[in-house]
Short mmCIF file of C-alpha atoms and ligand atoms in Angstrom, two decimals:
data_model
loop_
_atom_site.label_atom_id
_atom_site.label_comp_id
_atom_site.label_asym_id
_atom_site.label_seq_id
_atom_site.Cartn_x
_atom_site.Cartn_y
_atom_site.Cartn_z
CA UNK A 10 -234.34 153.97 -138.01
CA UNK A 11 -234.17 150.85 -136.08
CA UNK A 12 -230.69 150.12 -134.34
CA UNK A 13 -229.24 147.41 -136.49
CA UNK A 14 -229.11 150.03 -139.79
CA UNK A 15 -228.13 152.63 -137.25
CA UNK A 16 -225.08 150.55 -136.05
CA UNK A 17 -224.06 149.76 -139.30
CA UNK A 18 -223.93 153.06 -140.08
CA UNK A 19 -222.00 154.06 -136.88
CA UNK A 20 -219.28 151.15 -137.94
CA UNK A 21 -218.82 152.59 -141.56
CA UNK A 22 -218.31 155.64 -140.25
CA UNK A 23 -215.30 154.74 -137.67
CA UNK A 24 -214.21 152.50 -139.94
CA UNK A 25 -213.74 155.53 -142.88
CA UNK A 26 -212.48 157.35 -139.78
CA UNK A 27 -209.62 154.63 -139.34
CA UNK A 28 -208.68 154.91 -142.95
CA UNK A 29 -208.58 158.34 -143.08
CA UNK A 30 -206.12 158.44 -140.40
CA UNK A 31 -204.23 156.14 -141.46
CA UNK A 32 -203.42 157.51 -144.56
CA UNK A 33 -202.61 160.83 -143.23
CA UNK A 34 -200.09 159.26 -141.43
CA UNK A 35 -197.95 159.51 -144.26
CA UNK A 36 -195.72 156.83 -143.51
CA UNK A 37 -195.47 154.91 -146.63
CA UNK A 38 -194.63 151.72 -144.87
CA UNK A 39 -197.70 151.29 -142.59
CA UNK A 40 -199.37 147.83 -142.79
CA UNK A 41 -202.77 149.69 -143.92
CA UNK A 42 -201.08 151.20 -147.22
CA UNK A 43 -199.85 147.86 -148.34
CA UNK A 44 -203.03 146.16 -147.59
CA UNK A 45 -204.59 149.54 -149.24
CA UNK A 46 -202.40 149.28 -152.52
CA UNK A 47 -203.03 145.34 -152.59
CA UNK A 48 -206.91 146.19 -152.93
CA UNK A 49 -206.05 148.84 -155.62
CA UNK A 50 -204.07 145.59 -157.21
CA UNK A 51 -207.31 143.37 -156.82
CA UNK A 52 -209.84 145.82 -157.98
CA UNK A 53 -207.57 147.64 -160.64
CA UNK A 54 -208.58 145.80 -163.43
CA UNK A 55 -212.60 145.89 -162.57
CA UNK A 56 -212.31 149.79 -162.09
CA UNK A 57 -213.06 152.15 -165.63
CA UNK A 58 -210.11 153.99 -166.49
CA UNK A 59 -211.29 157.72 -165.42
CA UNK A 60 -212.03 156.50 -162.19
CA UNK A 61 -208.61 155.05 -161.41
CA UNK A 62 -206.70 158.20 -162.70
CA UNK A 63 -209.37 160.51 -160.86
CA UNK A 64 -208.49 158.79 -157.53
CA UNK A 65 -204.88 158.43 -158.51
CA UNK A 66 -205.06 162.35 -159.16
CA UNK A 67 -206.61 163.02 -156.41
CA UNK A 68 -204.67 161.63 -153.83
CA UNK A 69 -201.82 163.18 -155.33
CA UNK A 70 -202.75 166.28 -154.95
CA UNK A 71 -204.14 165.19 -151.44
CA UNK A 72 -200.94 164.14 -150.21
CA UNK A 73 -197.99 164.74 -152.18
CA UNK A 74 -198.53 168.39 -152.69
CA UNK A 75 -199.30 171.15 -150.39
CA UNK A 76 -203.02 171.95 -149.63
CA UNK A 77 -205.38 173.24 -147.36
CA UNK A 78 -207.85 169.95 -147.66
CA UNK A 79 -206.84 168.62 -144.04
CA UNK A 80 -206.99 171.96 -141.74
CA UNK A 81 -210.60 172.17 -143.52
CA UNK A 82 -211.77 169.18 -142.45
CA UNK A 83 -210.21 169.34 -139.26
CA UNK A 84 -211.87 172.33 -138.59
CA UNK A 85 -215.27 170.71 -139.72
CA UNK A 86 -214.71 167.85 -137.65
CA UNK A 87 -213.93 170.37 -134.84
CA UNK A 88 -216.60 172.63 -135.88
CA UNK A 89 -219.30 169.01 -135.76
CA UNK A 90 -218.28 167.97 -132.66
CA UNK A 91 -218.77 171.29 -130.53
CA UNK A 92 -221.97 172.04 -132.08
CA UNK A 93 -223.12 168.36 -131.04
CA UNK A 94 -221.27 169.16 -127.65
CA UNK A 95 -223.30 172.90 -127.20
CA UNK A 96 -227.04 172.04 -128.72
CA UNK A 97 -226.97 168.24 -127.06
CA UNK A 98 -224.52 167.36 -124.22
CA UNK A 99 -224.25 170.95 -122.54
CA UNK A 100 -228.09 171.54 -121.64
CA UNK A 101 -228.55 168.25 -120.52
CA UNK A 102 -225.23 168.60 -118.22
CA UNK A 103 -227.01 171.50 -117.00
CA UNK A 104 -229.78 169.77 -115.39
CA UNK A 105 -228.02 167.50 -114.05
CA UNK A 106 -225.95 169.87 -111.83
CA UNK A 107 -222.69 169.74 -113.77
CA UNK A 108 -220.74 173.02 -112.68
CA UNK A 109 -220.22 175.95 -115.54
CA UNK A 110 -216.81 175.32 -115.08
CA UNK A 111 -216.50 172.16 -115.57
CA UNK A 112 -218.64 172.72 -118.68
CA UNK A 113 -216.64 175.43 -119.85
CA UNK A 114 -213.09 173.74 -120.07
CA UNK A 115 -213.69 172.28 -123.74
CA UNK A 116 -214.06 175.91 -124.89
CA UNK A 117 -211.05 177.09 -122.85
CA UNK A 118 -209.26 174.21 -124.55
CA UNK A 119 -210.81 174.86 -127.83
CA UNK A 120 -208.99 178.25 -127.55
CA UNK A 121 -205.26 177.02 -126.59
CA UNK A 122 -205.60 174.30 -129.18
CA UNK A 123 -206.04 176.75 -132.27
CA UNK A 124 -203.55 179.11 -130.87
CA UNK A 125 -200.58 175.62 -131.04
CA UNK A 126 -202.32 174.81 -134.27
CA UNK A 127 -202.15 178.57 -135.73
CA UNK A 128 -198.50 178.14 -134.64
CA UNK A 129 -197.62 175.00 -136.48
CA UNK A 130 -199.24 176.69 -139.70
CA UNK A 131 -198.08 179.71 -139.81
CA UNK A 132 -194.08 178.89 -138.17
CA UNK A 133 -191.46 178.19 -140.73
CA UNK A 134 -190.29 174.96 -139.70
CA UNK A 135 -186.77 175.99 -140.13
CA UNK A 136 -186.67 176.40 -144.00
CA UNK A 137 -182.89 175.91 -145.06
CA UNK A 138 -182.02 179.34 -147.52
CA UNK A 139 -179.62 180.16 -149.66
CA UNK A 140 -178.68 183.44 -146.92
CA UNK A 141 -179.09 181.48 -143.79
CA UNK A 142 -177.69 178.30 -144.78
CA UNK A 143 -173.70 179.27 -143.93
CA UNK A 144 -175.42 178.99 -139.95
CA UNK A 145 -177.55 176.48 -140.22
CA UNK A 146 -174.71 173.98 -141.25
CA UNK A 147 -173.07 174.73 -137.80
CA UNK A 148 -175.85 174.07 -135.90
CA UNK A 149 -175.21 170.54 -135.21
CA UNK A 150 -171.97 168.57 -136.43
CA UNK A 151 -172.42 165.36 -138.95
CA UNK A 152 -172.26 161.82 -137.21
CA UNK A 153 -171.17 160.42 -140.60
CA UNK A 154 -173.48 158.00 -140.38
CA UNK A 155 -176.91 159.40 -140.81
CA UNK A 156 -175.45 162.34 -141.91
CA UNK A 157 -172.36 162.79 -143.85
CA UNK A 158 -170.92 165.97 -144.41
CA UNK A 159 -170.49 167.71 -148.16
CA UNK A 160 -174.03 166.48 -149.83
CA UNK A 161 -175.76 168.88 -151.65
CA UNK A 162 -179.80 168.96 -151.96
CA UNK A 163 -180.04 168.30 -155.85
CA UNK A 164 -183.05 170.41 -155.82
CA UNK A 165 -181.92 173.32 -153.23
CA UNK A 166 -179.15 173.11 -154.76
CA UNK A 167 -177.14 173.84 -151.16
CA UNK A 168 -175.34 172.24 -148.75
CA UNK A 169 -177.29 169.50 -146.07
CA UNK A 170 -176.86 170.83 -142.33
CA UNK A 171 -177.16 167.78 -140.51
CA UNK A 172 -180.33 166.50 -139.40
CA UNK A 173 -181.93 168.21 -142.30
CA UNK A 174 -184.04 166.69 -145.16
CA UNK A 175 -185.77 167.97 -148.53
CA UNK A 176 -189.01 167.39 -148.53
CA UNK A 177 -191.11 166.38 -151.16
CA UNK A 178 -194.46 167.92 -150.33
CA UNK A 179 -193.16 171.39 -149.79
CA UNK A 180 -190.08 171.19 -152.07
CA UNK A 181 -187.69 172.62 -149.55
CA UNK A 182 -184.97 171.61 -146.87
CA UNK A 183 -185.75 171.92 -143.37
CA UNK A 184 -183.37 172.07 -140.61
CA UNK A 185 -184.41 169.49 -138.05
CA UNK A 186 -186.50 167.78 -140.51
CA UNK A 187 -189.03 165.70 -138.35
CA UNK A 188 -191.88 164.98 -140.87
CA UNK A 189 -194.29 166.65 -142.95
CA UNK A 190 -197.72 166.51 -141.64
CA UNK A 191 -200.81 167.37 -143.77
CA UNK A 192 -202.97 168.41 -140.81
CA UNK A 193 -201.35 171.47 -140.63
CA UNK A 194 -200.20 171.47 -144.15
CA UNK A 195 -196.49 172.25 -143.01
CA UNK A 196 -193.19 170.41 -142.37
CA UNK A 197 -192.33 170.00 -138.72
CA UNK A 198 -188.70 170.99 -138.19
CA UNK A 199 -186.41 172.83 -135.89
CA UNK A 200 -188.83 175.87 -134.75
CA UNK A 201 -191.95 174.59 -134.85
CA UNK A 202 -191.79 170.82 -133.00
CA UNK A 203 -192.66 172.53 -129.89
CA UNK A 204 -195.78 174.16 -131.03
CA UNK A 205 -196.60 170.56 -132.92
CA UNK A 206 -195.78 168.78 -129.58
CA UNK A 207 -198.19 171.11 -127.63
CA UNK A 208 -200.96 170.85 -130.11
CA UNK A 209 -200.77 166.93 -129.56
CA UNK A 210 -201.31 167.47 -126.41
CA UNK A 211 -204.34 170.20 -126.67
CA UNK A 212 -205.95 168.01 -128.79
CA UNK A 213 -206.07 164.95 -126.67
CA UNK A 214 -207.23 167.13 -123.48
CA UNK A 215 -209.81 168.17 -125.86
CA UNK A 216 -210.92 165.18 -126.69
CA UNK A 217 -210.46 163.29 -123.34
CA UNK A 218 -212.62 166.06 -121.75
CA UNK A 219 -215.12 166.01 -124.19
CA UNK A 220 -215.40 162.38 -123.81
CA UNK A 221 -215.47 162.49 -120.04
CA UNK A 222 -218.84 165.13 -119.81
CA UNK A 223 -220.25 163.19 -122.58
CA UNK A 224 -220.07 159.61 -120.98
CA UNK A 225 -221.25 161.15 -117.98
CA UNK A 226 -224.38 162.38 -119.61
CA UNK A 227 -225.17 159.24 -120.76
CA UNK A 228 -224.39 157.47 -117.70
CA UNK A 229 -226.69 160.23 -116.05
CA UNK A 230 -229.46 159.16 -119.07
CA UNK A 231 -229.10 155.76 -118.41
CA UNK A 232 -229.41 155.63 -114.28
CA UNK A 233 -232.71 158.22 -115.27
CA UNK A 234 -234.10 155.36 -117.65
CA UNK A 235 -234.17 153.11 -114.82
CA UNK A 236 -232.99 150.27 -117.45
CA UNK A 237 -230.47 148.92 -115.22
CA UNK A 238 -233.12 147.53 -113.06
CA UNK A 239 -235.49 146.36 -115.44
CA UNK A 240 -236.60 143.79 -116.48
CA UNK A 241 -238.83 141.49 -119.18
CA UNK A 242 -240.58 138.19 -120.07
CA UNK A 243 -239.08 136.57 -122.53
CA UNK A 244 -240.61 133.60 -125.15
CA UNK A 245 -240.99 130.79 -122.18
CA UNK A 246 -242.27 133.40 -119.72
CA UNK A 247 -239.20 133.99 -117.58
CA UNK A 248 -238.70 136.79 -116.42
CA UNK A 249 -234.85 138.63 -117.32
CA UNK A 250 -232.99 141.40 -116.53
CA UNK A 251 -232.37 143.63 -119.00
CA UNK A 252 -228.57 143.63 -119.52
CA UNK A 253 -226.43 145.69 -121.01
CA UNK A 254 -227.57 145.38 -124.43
CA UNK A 255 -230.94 146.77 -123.97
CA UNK A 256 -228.63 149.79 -122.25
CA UNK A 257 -226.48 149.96 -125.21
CA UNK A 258 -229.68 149.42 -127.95
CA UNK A 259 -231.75 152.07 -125.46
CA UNK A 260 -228.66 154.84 -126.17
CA UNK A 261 -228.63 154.28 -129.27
CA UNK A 262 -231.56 154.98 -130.26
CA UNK A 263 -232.14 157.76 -127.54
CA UNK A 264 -228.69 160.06 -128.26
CA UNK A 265 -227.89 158.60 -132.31
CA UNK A 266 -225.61 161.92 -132.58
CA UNK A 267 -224.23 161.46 -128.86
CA UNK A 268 -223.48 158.10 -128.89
CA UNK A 269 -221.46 158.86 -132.71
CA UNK A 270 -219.24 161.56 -131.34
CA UNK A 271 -218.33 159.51 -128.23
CA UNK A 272 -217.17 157.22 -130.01
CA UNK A 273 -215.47 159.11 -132.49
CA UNK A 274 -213.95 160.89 -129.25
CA UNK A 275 -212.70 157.90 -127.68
CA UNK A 276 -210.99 156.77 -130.92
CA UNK A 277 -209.59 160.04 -131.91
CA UNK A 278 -207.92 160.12 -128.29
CA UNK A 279 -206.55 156.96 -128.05
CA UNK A 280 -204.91 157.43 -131.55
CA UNK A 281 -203.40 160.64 -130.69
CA UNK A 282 -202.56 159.79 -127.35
CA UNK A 283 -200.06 157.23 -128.63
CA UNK A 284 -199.12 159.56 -131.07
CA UNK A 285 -198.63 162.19 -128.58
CA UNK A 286 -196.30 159.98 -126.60
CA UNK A 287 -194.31 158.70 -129.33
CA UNK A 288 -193.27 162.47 -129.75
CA UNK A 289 -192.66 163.04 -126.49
CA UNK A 290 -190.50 159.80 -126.35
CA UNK A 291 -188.69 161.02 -129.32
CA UNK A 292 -188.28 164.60 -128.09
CA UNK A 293 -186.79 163.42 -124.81
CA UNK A 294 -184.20 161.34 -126.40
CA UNK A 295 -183.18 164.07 -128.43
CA UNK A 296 -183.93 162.14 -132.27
CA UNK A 297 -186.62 163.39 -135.25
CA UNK A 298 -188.99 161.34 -136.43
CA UNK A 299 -187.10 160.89 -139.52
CA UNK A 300 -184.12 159.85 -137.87
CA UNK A 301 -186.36 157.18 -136.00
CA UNK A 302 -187.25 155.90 -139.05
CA UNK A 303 -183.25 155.81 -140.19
CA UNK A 304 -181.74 154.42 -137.42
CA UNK A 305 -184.39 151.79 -137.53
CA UNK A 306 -182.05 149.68 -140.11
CA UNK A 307 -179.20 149.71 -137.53
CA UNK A 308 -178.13 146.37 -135.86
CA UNK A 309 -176.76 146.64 -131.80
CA UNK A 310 -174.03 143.65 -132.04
CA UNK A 311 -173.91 144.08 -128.68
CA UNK A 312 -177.65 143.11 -127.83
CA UNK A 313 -178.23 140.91 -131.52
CA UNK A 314 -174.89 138.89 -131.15
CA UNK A 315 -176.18 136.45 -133.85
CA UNK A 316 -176.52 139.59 -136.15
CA UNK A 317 -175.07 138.69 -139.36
CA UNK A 318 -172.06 140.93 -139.94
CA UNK A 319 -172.38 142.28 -142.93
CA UNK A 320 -175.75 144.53 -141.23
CA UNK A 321 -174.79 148.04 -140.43
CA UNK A 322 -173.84 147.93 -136.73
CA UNK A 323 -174.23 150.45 -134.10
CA UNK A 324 -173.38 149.87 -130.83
CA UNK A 325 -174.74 152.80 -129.20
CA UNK A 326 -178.24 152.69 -130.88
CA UNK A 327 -180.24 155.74 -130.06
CA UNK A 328 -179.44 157.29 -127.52
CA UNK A 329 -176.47 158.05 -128.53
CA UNK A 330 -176.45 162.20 -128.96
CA UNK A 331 -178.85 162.27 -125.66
CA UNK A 332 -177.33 164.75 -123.15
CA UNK A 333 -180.24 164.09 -120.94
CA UNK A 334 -183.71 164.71 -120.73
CA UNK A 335 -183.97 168.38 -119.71
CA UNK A 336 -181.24 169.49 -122.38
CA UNK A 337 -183.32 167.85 -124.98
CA UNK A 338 -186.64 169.03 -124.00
CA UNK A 339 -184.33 172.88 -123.85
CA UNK A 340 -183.24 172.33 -127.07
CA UNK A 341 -186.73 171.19 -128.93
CA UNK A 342 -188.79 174.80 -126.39
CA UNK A 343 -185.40 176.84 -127.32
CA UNK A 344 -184.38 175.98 -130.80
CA UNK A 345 -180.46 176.76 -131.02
CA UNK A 346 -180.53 179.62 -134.61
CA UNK A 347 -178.45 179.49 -137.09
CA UNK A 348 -175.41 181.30 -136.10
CA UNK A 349 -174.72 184.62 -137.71
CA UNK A 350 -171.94 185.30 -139.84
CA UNK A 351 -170.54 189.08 -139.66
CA UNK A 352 -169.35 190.36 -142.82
CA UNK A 353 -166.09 192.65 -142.25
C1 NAG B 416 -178.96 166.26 -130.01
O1 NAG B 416 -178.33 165.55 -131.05
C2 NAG B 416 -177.45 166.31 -131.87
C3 NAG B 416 -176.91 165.42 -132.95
O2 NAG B 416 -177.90 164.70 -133.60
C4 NAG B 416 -176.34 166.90 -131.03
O3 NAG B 416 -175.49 167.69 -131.83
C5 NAG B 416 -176.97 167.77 -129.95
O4 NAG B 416 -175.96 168.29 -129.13
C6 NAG B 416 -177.92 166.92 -129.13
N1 NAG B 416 -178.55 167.75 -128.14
C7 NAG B 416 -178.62 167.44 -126.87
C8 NAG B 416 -179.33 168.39 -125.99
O5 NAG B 416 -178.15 166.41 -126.45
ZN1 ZN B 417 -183.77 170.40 -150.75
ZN1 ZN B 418 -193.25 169.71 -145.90
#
């Protein structure tokens, strides 16, 4: 294959990986889905019938209904990238003096990663029931502005505790509600954001370190090749240095499957770095995702004094239930449980 088809097929590739993630993201506001939807507009009437309810279907049942699709191809993914890791990068380290150890951390974090992963599976998020529910309301009090007090789920059927939502996916309400994600096919809520904050985490160490050996490796390749000092005669019979494209070309067509991951590796860490700070941002100040999202409507007169008046106001925006850092980092490691009602 000669590098031109090769590198077209390396940009399809991120760019399927882009939409993919950006469609997990589940956020129905993102600027991909409306561009997304506006080419469903375009190409909507071109498209055969079957073929539009087929995809419709499809993503349906991809996304608005529980499934195991996502923690399959997560562990594929997974499963792709440590095979390319252990047949490719990991000999080659070898001869090049790279310590066991050092090789060995991507397994080690391999391991912690599926345990915080299991976790988020297998952990009720804080399901709200028709037996624990009397607890659960007392948990935290309504603001009575997010949350009023009184509403009933019309599909649970019971009371709201504050800072709980019903969610559509699962079809239940979960305390805490932060957001559902399909990765690990369950709701984040009240007893599992921990686990979900330290798989974040896992997985960009993962990634990072995977990256690091890798781009090391080829670093290593490419000092070896000698390219960097090279040279050649071009059409009038100058003689150039070879440049960085011949380095990048040369790689390419050296590693194909190494130069892929790494840059599946760098993408996927970059993404979920962010992602993985947001989290922590919003676990420090003490607010779910979904109240994020809520609040976002909310006008500071204070700060926006040319706000018009008739836009919700809030003057304490959101930090407003923050007791400080460490007592919201407690509460999100220690979830408070619903208190216990004895029956005399
Ligand atoms: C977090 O916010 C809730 C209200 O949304 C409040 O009841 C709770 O006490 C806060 N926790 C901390 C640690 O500030
Ligand atoms: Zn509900
Ligand atoms: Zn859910």
């Amino acid at each position: 294959m000669d590098f031109l088809t090769l590198f077209a097929i390396y940009v399809v590739v991120v760019l399927i990986c882009i939409v993919l993630v950006c469609k997990y993201s589940g956020q129905q506001q993102t600027p991909f889905n409306a561009l997304l939807n506006n080419i469903g507009k375009v190409v909507g009437p071109f498209t055969p019938k079957w073929l539009q309810t087929f995809s419709q279907r499809t993503l349906h049942k991809l996304f608005h209904q529980r499934n195991n699709m996502f923690i399959y191809l997560h562990v594929l993914l997974e499963g792709a990238v440590y095979a390319e890791f252990t047949y490719e990068v990991f000999g080659f380290c070898r001869e090049m003096d790279t310590t066991l150890s050092s090789l060995s951390v991507p397994y080690v974090l391999l391991a912690i990663k599926t345990f915080f992963f299991y976790l988020c599976i297998k952990r009720d998020p804080g399901t709200v029931t028709k037996k624990k529910v009397s607890g659960q309301l007392h948990i935290y009090p309504y603001d009575g502005r997010l949350f009023q007090p009184g509403v009933s789920c019309p599909t649970c059927q019971l009371v709201k505790p504050a800072r709980s939502k019903h969610c559509r996916v699962c079809n239940r309400c979960v305390q805490r509600f932060d957001h559902h994600c399909v990765w690990v096919n369950n709701c984040i809520g009240a007893q599992n954001t921990r686990y979900f904050l330290l798989y974040l985490f896992s997985v960009c160490a993962m990634a990072g370190d995977i990256a690091l050996l890798t781009g090391d490796m080829l670093l290593h390749a490419v000092l070896r090749s000698g390219l960097l000092t090279a040279s050649y005669i071009d059409d009038y019979g100058q003689q150039q240095p070879a440049g960085p494209l011949f380095v990048v070309q040369h790689l390419f067509l050296t590693f194909p499957r190494i130069v892929f991951m790494l840059g599946f590796l760098i993408f996927v860490f970059f993404l979920l770095a962010g992602y993985a700070l947001f989290h922590s941002y919003l676990a420090l100040v003490n607010q779910t995702a979904n109240e994020w999202y809520k609040s976002r409507g909310y006008v500071c007169q204070h700060c926006h004094p040319t706000a018009p008046a008739d836009l919700p106001t809030d003057h304490t925006k959101r930090y407003y239930y923050s007791r400080g850092l460490l007592p919201n980092l407690g509460e999100i490691f220690f979830p408070p449980l619903p208190v216990q009602k004895k029956h005399n």
